[in-house]
mmCIF file of C-alpha atoms in Angstrom:
data_model
loop_
_atom_site.group_PDB
_atom_site.id
_atom_site.type_symbol
_atom_site.label_atom_id
_atom_site.label_comp_id
_atom_site.label_asym_id
_atom_site.label_seq_id
_atom_site.Cartn_x
_atom_site.Cartn_y
_atom_site.Cartn_z
ATOM 1 C CA MET Z 1 -19.870 -30.545 30.473
ATOM 2 C CA SER Z 2 -20.330 -28.013 33.472
ATOM 3 C CA ASP Z 3 -22.416 -25.053 33.957
ATOM 4 C CA ASN Z 4 -19.693 -22.838 33.784
ATOM 5 C CA THR Z 5 -18.058 -23.923 30.538
ATOM 6 C CA MET Z 6 -21.696 -24.000 29.016
ATOM 7 C CA ALA Z 7 -22.104 -20.274 30.313
ATOM 8 C CA ALA Z 8 -18.530 -19.275 28.726
ATOM 9 C CA ASN Z 9 -19.595 -20.843 25.505
ATOM 10 C CA ALA Z 10 -23.069 -19.251 25.410
ATOM 11 C CA VAL Z 11 -21.693 -15.450 26.494
ATOM 12 C CA PRO Z 12 -18.644 -14.673 24.761
ATOM 13 C CA THR Z 13 -16.189 -12.422 27.054
ATOM 14 C CA ALA Z 14 -15.853 -8.714 26.535
ATOM 15 C CA PRO Z 15 -12.168 -9.542 24.731
ATOM 16 C CA ALA Z 16 -13.714 -12.164 22.532
ATOM 17 C CA VAL Z 17 -16.443 -9.506 21.237
ATOM 18 C CA THR Z 18 -13.857 -7.000 20.912
ATOM 19 C CA ALA Z 19 -11.707 -9.488 18.834
ATOM 20 C CA ALA Z 20 -14.575 -10.576 16.586
ATOM 21 C CA THR Z 21 -15.581 -6.798 16.100
ATOM 22 C CA SER Z 22 -11.848 -6.148 15.007
ATOM 23 C CA ALA Z 23 -11.820 -9.009 12.829
ATOM 24 C CA SER Z 24 -15.019 -7.747 11.154
ATOM 25 C CA ALA Z 25 -13.646 -4.344 10.615
ATOM 26 C CA ASN Z 26 -10.283 -6.078 9.047
ATOM 27 C CA ASN Z 27 -12.158 -8.130 6.861
ATOM 28 C CA THR Z 28 -14.305 -4.978 5.721
ATOM 29 C CA THR Z 29 -11.108 -2.636 5.127
ATOM 30 C CA PHE Z 30 -9.442 -5.483 3.598
ATOM 31 C CA ALA Z 31 -12.373 -5.670 1.077
ATOM 32 C CA VAL Z 32 -12.256 -1.887 0.583
ATOM 33 C CA ILE Z 33 -8.369 -1.819 -0.111
ATOM 34 C CA LEU Z 34 -8.919 -4.707 -2.715
ATOM 35 C CA SER Z 35 -11.843 -2.935 -4.335
ATOM 36 C CA LEU Z 36 -9.468 0.291 -4.766
ATOM 37 C CA SER Z 37 -6.784 -1.969 -6.417
ATOM 38 C CA PHE Z 38 -9.401 -3.588 -8.579
ATOM 39 C CA CYS Z 39 -10.455 0.047 -9.540
ATOM 40 C CA HIS Z 40 -6.824 1.125 -10.021
ATOM 41 C CA LEU Z 41 -6.569 -1.476 -12.255
ATOM 42 C CA LEU Z 42 -9.286 -0.690 -14.464
ATOM 43 C CA ASN Z 43 -8.459 2.888 -14.163
ATOM 44 C CA ASP Z 44 -4.992 2.568 -15.515
ATOM 45 C CA MET Z 45 -5.603 -0.392 -17.974
ATOM 46 C CA MET Z 46 -8.221 2.293 -19.594
ATOM 47 C CA GLN Z 47 -5.362 5.004 -19.715
ATOM 48 C CA SER Z 48 -2.782 2.649 -21.028
ATOM 49 C CA LEU Z 49 -4.971 2.107 -24.124
ATOM 50 C CA VAL Z 50 -4.006 5.746 -25.234
ATOM 51 C CA PRO Z 51 -0.289 5.058 -26.033
ATOM 52 C CA ALA Z 52 -1.278 1.574 -27.270
ATOM 53 C CA LEU Z 53 -3.448 3.572 -29.997
ATOM 54 C CA TYR Z 54 -0.257 5.888 -31.172
ATOM 55 C CA PRO Z 55 0.367 3.442 -34.111
ATOM 56 C CA ILE Z 56 -3.059 3.410 -35.367
ATOM 57 C CA LEU Z 57 -3.387 6.980 -34.712
ATOM 58 C CA LYS Z 58 -0.134 7.809 -36.650
ATOM 59 C CA ASP Z 59 -0.936 5.861 -39.659
ATOM 60 C CA SER Z 60 -4.881 6.849 -39.955
ATOM 61 C CA TYR Z 61 -4.256 10.409 -39.541
ATOM 62 C CA GLU Z 62 -0.609 10.684 -40.709
ATOM 63 C CA LEU Z 63 0.708 12.247 -37.639
ATOM 64 C CA SER Z 64 4.270 13.046 -36.776
ATOM 65 C CA PHE Z 65 6.292 11.848 -33.705
ATOM 66 C CA GLY Z 66 6.265 15.355 -32.504
ATOM 67 C CA GLN Z 67 2.196 15.366 -32.814
ATOM 68 C CA ILE Z 68 2.166 11.732 -30.764
ATOM 69 C CA GLY Z 69 4.126 13.463 -28.175
ATOM 70 C CA LEU Z 70 1.843 16.458 -27.782
ATOM 71 C CA ILE Z 71 -1.160 13.785 -27.351
ATOM 72 C CA THR Z 72 0.662 12.233 -24.473
ATOM 73 C CA LEU Z 73 1.419 15.538 -23.205
ATOM 74 C CA ALA Z 74 -2.235 16.529 -23.329
ATOM 75 C CA PHE Z 75 -3.063 13.171 -21.564
ATOM 76 C CA GLN Z 76 -0.673 13.138 -18.899
ATOM 77 C CA CYS Z 77 -0.553 17.337 -18.018
ATOM 78 C CA THR Z 78 -4.219 17.293 -17.097
ATOM 79 C CA ALA Z 79 -3.598 14.772 -14.527
ATOM 80 C CA SER Z 80 -0.347 16.484 -13.647
ATOM 81 C CA MET Z 81 -1.635 19.898 -13.307
ATOM 82 C CA LEU Z 82 -4.911 18.736 -11.425
ATOM 83 C CA GLN Z 83 -3.903 15.792 -9.281
ATOM 84 C CA PRO Z 84 -1.653 18.290 -6.444
ATOM 85 C CA VAL Z 85 -5.109 20.574 -6.447
ATOM 86 C CA VAL Z 86 -7.381 17.904 -5.935
ATOM 87 C CA GLY Z 87 -5.177 16.505 -3.204
ATOM 88 C CA MET Z 88 -4.706 19.748 -1.375
ATOM 89 C CA TYR Z 89 -8.600 20.444 -1.607
ATOM 90 C CA THR Z 90 -9.527 16.920 -0.250
ATOM 91 C CA ASP Z 91 -6.917 17.113 2.643
ATOM 92 C CA LYS Z 92 -9.124 19.695 3.932
ATOM 93 C CA HIS Z 93 -12.570 18.912 2.501
ATOM 94 C CA PRO Z 94 -12.849 14.791 1.537
ATOM 95 C CA GLN Z 95 -15.234 14.033 -0.911
ATOM 96 C CA PRO Z 96 -16.233 10.363 -0.437
ATOM 97 C CA TYR Z 97 -18.076 10.214 -3.726
ATOM 98 C CA SER Z 98 -15.582 12.056 -6.016
ATOM 99 C CA LEU Z 99 -13.831 8.793 -6.972
ATOM 100 C CA MET Z 100 -17.141 7.819 -8.930
ATOM 101 C CA VAL Z 101 -17.224 11.290 -10.475
ATOM 102 C CA GLY Z 102 -13.587 10.978 -11.699
ATOM 103 C CA MET Z 103 -14.008 7.727 -13.151
ATOM 104 C CA GLY Z 104 -17.113 9.597 -15.326
ATOM 105 C CA PHE Z 105 -14.438 11.875 -16.989
ATOM 106 C CA THR Z 106 -12.561 8.523 -18.057
ATOM 107 C CA LEU Z 107 -15.753 7.414 -19.544
ATOM 108 C CA VAL Z 108 -16.686 10.336 -21.451
ATOM 109 C CA GLY Z 109 -12.930 10.284 -22.751
ATOM 110 C CA LEU Z 110 -13.275 6.813 -23.939
ATOM 111 C CA LEU Z 111 -16.392 7.221 -25.782
ATOM 112 C CA LEU Z 112 -15.037 10.827 -27.263
ATOM 113 C CA MET Z 113 -11.744 8.772 -28.384
ATOM 114 C CA SER Z 114 -13.845 5.987 -30.116
ATOM 115 C CA GLN Z 115 -15.320 8.575 -32.523
ATOM 116 C CA ALA Z 116 -12.743 11.065 -32.785
ATOM 117 C CA ASN Z 117 -11.886 12.050 -36.385
ATOM 118 C CA THR Z 118 -9.807 15.119 -36.004
ATOM 119 C CA TYR Z 119 -6.673 15.865 -34.220
ATOM 120 C CA PRO Z 120 -8.053 18.416 -31.851
ATOM 121 C CA LEU Z 121 -10.930 15.784 -30.871
ATOM 122 C CA ILE Z 122 -8.131 13.391 -30.151
ATOM 123 C CA LEU Z 123 -6.273 15.509 -28.052
ATOM 124 C CA LEU Z 124 -9.450 16.571 -26.202
ATOM 125 C CA ALA Z 125 -10.351 13.016 -25.455
ATOM 126 C CA ALA Z 126 -6.753 12.130 -23.992
ATOM 127 C CA ALA Z 127 -7.131 14.964 -21.857
ATOM 128 C CA LEU Z 128 -10.512 14.030 -20.260
ATOM 129 C CA ILE Z 129 -9.182 10.584 -19.660
ATOM 130 C CA GLY Z 130 -6.346 12.198 -17.888
ATOM 131 C CA MET Z 131 -8.548 14.103 -16.027
ATOM 132 C CA GLY Z 132 -10.329 11.255 -14.508
ATOM 133 C CA SER Z 133 -7.084 9.797 -13.359
ATOM 134 C CA SER Z 134 -6.247 13.321 -11.486
ATOM 135 C CA VAL Z 135 -9.314 12.786 -9.483
ATOM 136 C CA PHE Z 136 -8.930 9.189 -8.751
ATOM 137 C CA HIS Z 137 -5.311 9.091 -7.537
ATOM 138 C CA PRO Z 138 -5.254 11.346 -4.617
ATOM 139 C CA GLU Z 139 -8.471 10.597 -2.824
ATOM 140 C CA ALA Z 140 -8.088 6.751 -3.647
ATOM 141 C CA SER Z 141 -4.634 7.021 -1.684
ATOM 142 C CA ARG Z 142 -6.497 8.766 1.013
ATOM 143 C CA VAL Z 143 -8.948 5.817 1.488
ATOM 144 C CA ALA Z 144 -6.468 3.172 1.130
ATOM 145 C CA ARG Z 145 -4.282 4.801 3.899
ATOM 146 C CA MET Z 146 -8.094 4.922 5.958
ATOM 147 C CA ALA Z 147 -8.609 1.399 5.454
ATOM 148 C CA ALA Z 148 -4.931 -0.043 6.057
ATOM 149 C CA GLY Z 149 -5.607 -0.401 9.775
ATOM 150 C CA GLY Z 150 -1.963 0.631 10.589
ATOM 151 C CA ARG Z 151 -0.388 -1.385 7.853
ATOM 152 C CA TYR Z 152 -0.048 1.508 5.402
ATOM 153 C CA GLY Z 153 2.819 0.001 3.090
ATOM 154 C CA LEU Z 154 0.620 -3.094 2.494
ATOM 155 C CA ALA Z 155 -2.304 -0.910 1.757
ATOM 156 C CA GLN Z 156 -0.157 1.151 -0.712
ATOM 157 C CA SER Z 157 1.446 -1.756 -1.987
ATOM 158 C CA LEU Z 158 -1.788 -3.560 -3.068
ATOM 159 C CA PHE Z 159 -3.085 -0.253 -4.406
ATOM 160 C CA GLN Z 160 -0.157 0.492 -6.585
ATOM 161 C CA VAL Z 161 0.097 -3.101 -7.934
ATOM 162 C CA GLY Z 162 -3.552 -2.739 -9.054
ATOM 163 C CA GLY Z 163 -2.715 0.416 -11.442
ATOM 164 C CA ASN Z 164 0.611 -1.317 -12.649
ATOM 165 C CA MET Z 165 -1.396 -4.802 -13.567
ATOM 166 C CA GLY Z 166 -3.834 -2.553 -15.323
ATOM 167 C CA SER Z 167 -1.113 -0.673 -17.185
ATOM 168 C CA ALA Z 168 0.316 -3.876 -18.250
ATOM 169 C CA ALA Z 169 -2.941 -5.376 -19.435
ATOM 170 C CA GLY Z 170 -3.647 -2.335 -21.599
ATOM 171 C CA PRO Z 171 -1.229 -3.111 -24.631
ATOM 172 C CA LEU Z 172 -2.169 -6.881 -24.285
ATOM 173 C CA LEU Z 173 -5.736 -5.832 -24.797
ATOM 174 C CA ALA Z 174 -4.783 -3.374 -27.621
ATOM 175 C CA ALA Z 175 -2.731 -6.086 -29.314
ATOM 176 C CA PHE Z 176 -5.599 -8.600 -29.681
ATOM 177 C CA ILE Z 177 -8.688 -6.159 -29.847
ATOM 178 C CA VAL Z 178 -7.757 -2.701 -30.726
ATOM 179 C CA VAL Z 179 -5.162 -3.253 -33.542
ATOM 180 C CA PRO Z 180 -7.424 -5.779 -35.176
ATOM 181 C CA ALA Z 181 -10.796 -4.008 -34.747
ATOM 182 C CA GLY Z 182 -9.496 -0.430 -34.885
ATOM 183 C CA GLN Z 183 -9.977 2.832 -33.228
ATOM 184 C CA GLN Z 184 -13.875 2.412 -32.677
ATOM 185 C CA SER Z 185 -12.999 -0.748 -30.468
ATOM 186 C CA ILE Z 186 -12.383 1.743 -27.702
ATOM 187 C CA VAL Z 187 -15.843 2.030 -26.944
ATOM 188 C CA TRP Z 188 -16.053 -1.511 -25.951
ATOM 189 C CA PHE Z 189 -13.803 -0.605 -22.950
ATOM 190 C CA SER Z 190 -16.141 1.862 -21.637
ATOM 191 C CA ALA Z 191 -18.121 -0.872 -19.760
ATOM 192 C CA ALA Z 192 -15.022 -1.051 -17.587
ATOM 193 C CA ALA Z 193 -15.626 2.540 -16.612
ATOM 194 C CA PHE Z 194 -19.431 1.475 -15.621
ATOM 195 C CA VAL Z 195 -17.846 -1.398 -13.641
ATOM 196 C CA ALA Z 196 -15.511 0.786 -11.775
ATOM 197 C CA MET Z 197 -18.129 3.533 -11.131
ATOM 198 C CA ALA Z 198 -20.537 1.182 -9.580
ATOM 199 C CA VAL Z 199 -17.530 -0.390 -7.399
ATOM 200 C CA LEU Z 200 -16.650 3.309 -6.295
ATOM 201 C CA PHE Z 201 -19.893 4.215 -5.440
ATOM 202 C CA GLN Z 202 -20.013 1.341 -2.792
ATOM 203 C CA VAL Z 203 -16.640 2.360 -1.775
ATOM 204 C CA GLY Z 204 -17.827 5.995 -1.384
ATOM 205 C CA GLY Z 205 -20.608 4.831 0.847
ATOM 206 C CA TRP Z 206 -18.160 3.161 3.250
ATOM 207 C CA TYR Z 207 -15.831 6.063 3.420
ATOM 208 C CA SER Z 208 -18.998 8.468 4.240
ATOM 209 C CA ARG Z 209 -19.848 6.109 6.601
ATOM 210 C CA ARG Z 210 -16.570 5.701 8.207
ATOM 211 C CA ARG Z 211 -15.738 9.693 8.335
ATOM 212 C CA ALA Z 212 -19.097 10.212 10.079
ATOM 213 C CA GLU Z 213 -18.514 7.445 13.058
ATOM 214 C CA SER Z 214 -14.943 8.710 13.398
ATOM 215 C CA LYS Z 215 -15.223 12.526 12.911
ATOM 216 C CA VAL Z 216 -15.178 13.258 16.460
ATOM 217 C CA ALA Z 217 -12.387 11.208 17.726
ATOM 218 C CA ALA Z 218 -10.370 11.785 14.592
ATOM 219 C CA LYS Z 219 -10.183 15.787 15.371
ATOM 220 C CA PRO Z 220 -7.921 15.421 18.663
ATOM 221 C CA ALA Z 221 -5.715 12.694 16.837
ATOM 222 C CA ALA Z 222 -5.266 15.132 13.693
ATOM 223 C CA ARG Z 223 -4.342 17.983 16.203
ATOM 224 C CA SER Z 224 -1.851 15.644 17.802
ATOM 225 C CA LYS Z 225 -0.200 14.657 14.796
ATOM 226 C CA ALA Z 226 0.121 18.441 13.332
ATOM 227 C CA GLY Z 227 1.813 19.133 16.518
ATOM 228 C CA ALA Z 228 3.958 16.235 15.987
ATOM 229 C CA ALA Z 229 4.747 17.291 12.382
ATOM 230 C CA THR Z 230 5.493 20.857 13.464
ATOM 231 C CA ALA Z 231 8.139 19.263 16.076
ATOM 232 C CA SER Z 232 9.947 17.788 13.063
ATOM 233 C CA PRO Z 233 14.109 18.008 13.433
ATOM 234 C CA LEU Z 234 14.257 18.905 9.578
ATOM 235 C CA SER Z 235 13.638 22.709 8.592
ATOM 236 C CA ARG Z 236 11.191 23.784 6.260
ATOM 237 C CA ARG Z 237 13.905 24.784 3.896
ATOM 238 C CA ARG Z 238 15.626 21.037 4.269
ATOM 239 C CA VAL Z 239 11.894 19.451 3.748
ATOM 240 C CA GLY Z 240 11.923 21.616 0.523
ATOM 241 C CA VAL Z 241 15.180 20.689 -0.907
ATOM 242 C CA ALA Z 242 14.475 16.940 -0.132
ATOM 243 C CA ILE Z 243 11.285 17.295 -1.908
ATOM 244 C CA ALA Z 244 13.036 18.906 -4.963
ATOM 245 C CA ILE Z 245 15.696 16.226 -5.021
ATOM 246 C CA LEU Z 246 12.472 13.588 -5.046
ATOM 247 C CA VAL Z 247 11.273 15.410 -7.914
ATOM 248 C CA ALA Z 248 14.345 15.383 -9.738
ATOM 249 C CA LEU Z 249 14.615 11.736 -9.199
ATOM 250 C CA LEU Z 250 11.104 11.110 -10.552
ATOM 251 C CA PHE Z 251 12.027 13.163 -13.680
ATOM 252 C CA SER Z 252 15.038 11.031 -14.686
ATOM 253 C CA LYS Z 253 13.240 7.757 -14.096
ATOM 254 C CA ASN Z 254 9.886 9.117 -15.646
ATOM 255 C CA VAL Z 255 11.325 10.977 -18.809
ATOM 256 C CA TYR Z 256 13.478 7.815 -19.722
ATOM 257 C CA SER Z 257 10.041 5.538 -18.822
ATOM 258 C CA ALA Z 258 8.199 7.918 -21.617
ATOM 259 C CA SER Z 259 10.847 6.958 -24.068
ATOM 260 C CA LEU Z 260 9.878 3.327 -23.743
ATOM 261 C CA GLY Z 261 6.279 3.477 -23.146
ATOM 262 C CA SER Z 262 5.456 5.766 -25.800
ATOM 263 C CA TYR Z 263 7.882 5.046 -27.996
ATOM 264 C CA PHE Z 264 9.176 1.370 -27.830
ATOM 265 C CA THR Z 265 6.660 -0.134 -30.316
ATOM 266 C CA PHE Z 266 7.910 2.634 -33.129
ATOM 267 C CA TYR Z 267 11.592 1.644 -32.233
ATOM 268 C CA LEU Z 268 10.980 -2.211 -32.474
ATOM 269 C CA ILE Z 269 9.072 -1.604 -35.820
ATOM 270 C CA SER Z 270 11.501 0.796 -37.296
ATOM 271 C CA LYS Z 271 14.737 -1.253 -36.163
ATOM 272 C CA PHE Z 272 13.839 -4.634 -36.258
ATOM 273 C CA GLY Z 273 10.725 -4.915 -38.509
ATOM 274 C CA VAL Z 274 8.436 -6.646 -36.493
ATOM 275 C CA ASP Z 275 4.523 -6.083 -36.785
ATOM 276 C CA VAL Z 276 2.420 -3.970 -34.585
ATOM 277 C CA GLN Z 277 0.956 -6.952 -32.392
ATOM 278 C CA THR Z 278 4.554 -8.440 -31.794
ATOM 279 C CA ALA Z 279 5.744 -4.768 -30.820
ATOM 280 C CA GLN Z 280 2.682 -4.828 -28.452
ATOM 281 C CA LEU Z 281 3.665 -8.036 -26.844
ATOM 282 C CA PHE Z 282 7.033 -6.600 -26.103
ATOM 283 C CA LEU Z 283 5.625 -3.399 -24.385
ATOM 284 C CA PHE Z 284 3.380 -5.990 -22.193
ATOM 285 C CA ALA Z 285 6.375 -7.425 -21.140
ATOM 286 C CA PHE Z 286 7.966 -3.967 -20.392
ATOM 287 C CA LEU Z 287 4.845 -3.010 -18.364
ATOM 288 C CA VAL Z 288 4.893 -6.542 -16.511
ATOM 289 C CA GLY Z 289 8.318 -5.787 -15.547
ATOM 290 C CA ILE Z 290 7.037 -2.571 -13.784
ATOM 291 C CA VAL Z 291 4.757 -4.625 -11.712
ATOM 292 C CA MET Z 292 7.177 -6.770 -10.590
ATOM 293 C CA GLY Z 293 9.675 -4.011 -9.636
ATOM 294 C CA THR Z 294 6.932 -2.261 -7.878
ATOM 295 C CA ILE Z 295 6.015 -5.370 -5.702
ATOM 296 C CA ALA Z 296 10.118 -6.214 -4.948
ATOM 297 C CA GLY Z 297 10.671 -2.392 -4.203
ATOM 298 C CA GLY Z 298 8.190 -2.135 -1.584
ATOM 299 C CA VAL Z 299 9.108 -5.515 0.162
ATOM 300 C CA VAL Z 300 12.963 -4.378 -0.080
ATOM 301 C CA GLY Z 301 12.429 -0.873 1.108
ATOM 302 C CA ASP Z 302 10.473 -1.861 4.381
ATOM 303 C CA LYS Z 303 13.461 -4.033 5.226
ATOM 304 C CA VAL Z 304 16.310 -2.108 4.054
ATOM 305 C CA GLY Z 305 15.075 1.633 4.101
ATOM 306 C CA ARG Z 306 13.918 3.803 1.127
ATOM 307 C CA ILE Z 307 17.559 5.485 0.245
ATOM 308 C CA PRO Z 308 19.166 2.226 -0.750
ATOM 309 C CA VAL Z 309 16.240 1.452 -3.000
ATOM 310 C CA MET Z 310 16.283 4.942 -4.678
ATOM 311 C CA TRP Z 311 20.170 4.368 -5.148
ATOM 312 C CA PHE Z 312 19.708 0.955 -6.699
ATOM 313 C CA SER Z 313 16.534 1.939 -8.798
ATOM 314 C CA ILE Z 314 18.004 5.136 -10.684
ATOM 315 C CA VAL Z 315 21.785 4.373 -11.106
ATOM 316 C CA GLY Z 316 21.384 0.346 -10.997
ATOM 317 C CA ALA Z 317 19.317 0.726 -14.265
ATOM 318 C CA LEU Z 318 21.835 2.798 -16.211
ATOM 319 C CA PRO Z 319 24.295 -0.065 -17.374
ATOM 320 C CA PHE Z 320 21.389 -1.826 -18.661
ATOM 321 C CA ALA Z 321 19.555 1.483 -20.417
ATOM 322 C CA LEU Z 322 23.326 2.104 -22.193
ATOM 323 C CA MET Z 323 23.161 -1.536 -23.616
ATOM 324 C CA LEU Z 324 19.814 -1.590 -24.713
ATOM 325 C CA PRO Z 325 20.320 0.623 -28.249
ATOM 326 C CA TYR Z 326 23.237 -1.863 -29.434
ATOM 327 C CA ALA Z 327 21.479 -5.338 -28.412
ATOM 328 C CA ASN Z 328 19.431 -7.493 -30.949
ATOM 329 C CA LEU Z 329 15.580 -8.066 -30.740
ATOM 330 C CA PHE Z 330 15.648 -10.741 -27.955
ATOM 331 C CA TRP Z 331 18.093 -8.777 -25.805
ATOM 332 C CA THR Z 332 16.457 -5.573 -26.200
ATOM 333 C CA GLY Z 333 13.099 -7.421 -24.907
ATOM 334 C CA VAL Z 334 15.266 -8.693 -21.907
ATOM 335 C CA LEU Z 335 17.190 -5.388 -21.075
ATOM 336 C CA ALA Z 336 13.821 -3.523 -21.236
ATOM 337 C CA VAL Z 337 12.140 -5.543 -18.877
ATOM 338 C CA ALA Z 338 15.114 -5.269 -16.673
ATOM 339 C CA VAL Z 339 15.349 -1.606 -16.908
ATOM 340 C CA ALA Z 340 11.659 -1.717 -16.017
ATOM 341 C CA MET Z 341 12.096 -3.631 -12.938
ATOM 342 C CA ILE Z 342 14.781 -1.725 -11.653
ATOM 343 C CA MET Z 343 13.397 1.882 -12.058
ATOM 344 C CA ALA Z 344 9.637 0.807 -11.007
ATOM 345 C CA SER Z 345 11.285 -0.340 -7.612
ATOM 346 C CA ALA Z 346 11.725 3.542 -6.518
ATOM 347 C CA PHE Z 347 8.356 4.740 -6.894
ATOM 348 C CA SER Z 348 6.841 3.182 -3.599
ATOM 349 C CA ALA Z 349 9.945 4.300 -1.977
ATOM 350 C CA ILE Z 350 9.690 7.900 -2.936
ATOM 351 C CA LEU Z 351 6.013 8.093 -2.202
ATOM 352 C CA VAL Z 352 6.401 6.688 1.316
ATOM 353 C CA TYR Z 353 9.852 8.959 1.956
ATOM 354 C CA ALA Z 354 7.571 11.966 0.886
ATOM 355 C CA GLN Z 355 4.698 11.040 3.194
ATOM 356 C CA GLU Z 356 7.122 10.854 6.104
ATOM 357 C CA LEU Z 357 8.524 14.393 5.184
ATOM 358 C CA LEU Z 358 5.049 15.877 5.187
ATOM 359 C CA PRO Z 359 2.907 13.807 7.672
ATOM 360 C CA GLY Z 360 -0.752 14.262 7.510
ATOM 361 C CA ARG Z 361 -0.645 15.427 3.791
ATOM 362 C CA VAL Z 362 -1.645 12.190 2.239
ATOM 363 C CA GLY Z 363 -3.899 13.754 -0.376
ATOM 364 C CA LEU Z 364 -1.348 16.553 -1.314
ATOM 365 C CA VAL Z 365 1.388 13.588 -1.404
ATOM 366 C CA ALA Z 366 -0.267 11.528 -3.328
ATOM 367 C CA GLY Z 367 -1.690 14.251 -5.973
ATOM 368 C CA MET Z 368 1.857 15.816 -6.275
ATOM 369 C CA PHE Z 369 3.829 12.751 -6.839
ATOM 370 C CA PHE Z 370 1.347 10.889 -9.023
ATOM 371 C CA GLY Z 371 0.683 13.807 -10.795
ATOM 372 C CA PHE Z 372 4.492 14.763 -11.303
ATOM 373 C CA SER Z 373 4.889 11.022 -12.442
ATOM 374 C CA PHE Z 374 2.136 11.890 -15.346
ATOM 375 C CA GLY Z 375 3.387 15.262 -16.108
ATOM 376 C CA LEU Z 376 6.902 14.658 -16.243
ATOM 377 C CA GLY Z 377 6.271 11.587 -18.466
ATOM 378 C CA GLY Z 378 4.262 13.649 -20.633
ATOM 379 C CA LEU Z 379 6.647 16.563 -20.966
ATOM 380 C CA GLY Z 380 9.269 13.929 -21.559
ATOM 381 C CA ALA Z 381 7.261 12.429 -24.319
ATOM 382 C CA ALA Z 382 6.649 15.665 -26.187
ATOM 383 C CA ALA Z 383 10.254 16.521 -26.006
ATOM 384 C CA LEU Z 384 11.403 13.149 -27.134
ATOM 385 C CA GLY Z 385 8.971 13.404 -30.148
ATOM 386 C CA GLN Z 386 10.307 16.438 -31.350
ATOM 387 C CA LEU Z 387 13.886 14.745 -30.992
ATOM 388 C CA ALA Z 388 13.070 11.924 -32.834
ATOM 389 C CA ASP Z 389 11.716 14.010 -35.585
ATOM 390 C CA MET Z 390 15.068 16.166 -35.893
ATOM 391 C CA THR Z 391 17.023 12.862 -35.774
ATOM 392 C CA SER Z 392 15.750 9.382 -35.331
ATOM 393 C CA ILE Z 393 14.230 7.323 -32.855
ATOM 394 C CA ASP Z 394 17.297 5.490 -32.640
ATOM 395 C CA THR Z 395 19.265 8.537 -31.248
ATOM 396 C CA VAL Z 396 16.623 9.051 -28.691
ATOM 397 C CA TYR Z 397 17.472 5.482 -26.938
ATOM 398 C CA LYS Z 398 21.103 6.402 -27.147
ATOM 399 C CA LEU Z 399 20.752 9.560 -25.435
ATOM 400 C CA THR Z 400 17.933 9.323 -22.634
ATOM 401 C CA PRO Z 401 19.962 6.640 -20.559
ATOM 402 C CA PHE Z 402 22.222 9.535 -19.308
ATOM 403 C CA LEU Z 403 19.084 11.291 -17.734
ATOM 404 C CA LEU Z 404 19.399 8.631 -15.024
ATOM 405 C CA LEU Z 405 22.561 10.087 -13.921
ATOM 406 C CA LEU Z 406 20.379 12.613 -11.832
ATOM 407 C CA GLY Z 407 20.085 9.708 -9.496
ATOM 408 C CA LEU Z 408 23.543 10.927 -7.880
ATOM 409 C CA LEU Z 409 21.300 13.570 -6.092
ATOM 410 C CA THR Z 410 19.934 10.823 -4.095
ATOM 411 C CA ALA Z 411 23.113 11.404 -1.854
ATOM 412 C CA PHE Z 412 21.977 14.947 -0.684
ATOM 413 C CA LEU Z 413 18.510 13.422 0.952
ATOM 414 C CA PRO Z 414 18.791 12.784 4.691
ATOM 415 C CA ARG Z 415 19.074 9.344 5.676
ATOM 416 C CA HIS Z 416 15.771 9.290 7.561
ATOM 417 C CA PRO Z 417 12.994 12.139 6.557
ATOM 418 C CA GLY Z 418 12.417 12.435 10.298
ATOM 419 C CA ARG Z 419 15.957 13.343 11.194
ATOM 420 C CA PRO Z 420 18.820 15.678 10.112
ATOM 421 C CA ALA Z 421 21.164 14.866 7.455
#
């Protein structure tokens, strides 16, 4: 071996050092994204325990469907009202350790829910759990984007799938733990909140160090992006109309999803006479469909565009939703999973489309659309509970599919958020 070769091996060249540093940074940021996805899993798993508790709470406290709907409203509207506010504030004043604090609200809510023995305490506990979500989602979306290294779609997909997996795991855990052991067993899940707080403390430290290192360089880039956003061909009015259409699409999707997420177990018990655990397994399958649809929607949306995914997601689910009330038990499960997969494919497309409409406003967009996702579902669940009390749960499942016709508003969206229609 020559001296030159030995020297080349002994002293890395500048590009080699740069590549090694870049690889190290990528490994670090990938770990941050996975940590956020894991905490999103724990967060949404703990939140999904609330609707999984409904059959127990209804029997124990003799609640009506309307009162069940109000629990959902209290749970989801705290997140809906606070998330945009949190997002707007953290866009201007990022709070690295707010993720851990938000998870603390969830912890207090779980402990209170496990011991609540009156309806007002149940409402308060549900509201606290929702409050934890309102702090978590906007800032976690910002950190995921910061750690993406330019691969924003991948980062958002990994982050979102963690939450969907948590939502799917909640009813399954409830079926085998909460239903047999009762309301007090909720306290066992507080351990998940402690684990999430520990992980988020580490993520907050990384976030704080990253901001300190890049603060000087980030300011000129932010000014440049802000100037580019101002020069957008879309007028402020056009952007406002597009946002309103996206909210309408979320309304149709989430109100129908609320009819399945909040009342599916009651529907199966009432119509087919299944036991609570079997109904929870059907709910688990529905939520797994949401996970699969979210992944597929992100992949397809990157290839064919956001608008076609929105069309397919909202309108494509309509035939299956219309057939569901007239199906037997087996086909009810199959149709529910199909509807879940098709409708869930739209959320990532809507979120990315909105981020392109409002560049540089990651916290606001995440807070607004995660918030609307919670809040519209909560309002829908409350209204559907009242409708079920006045008519029947079967009537609810026959009427709500027609909400999906609001998906026709997709025709009025610009083909690309950076260009006129």
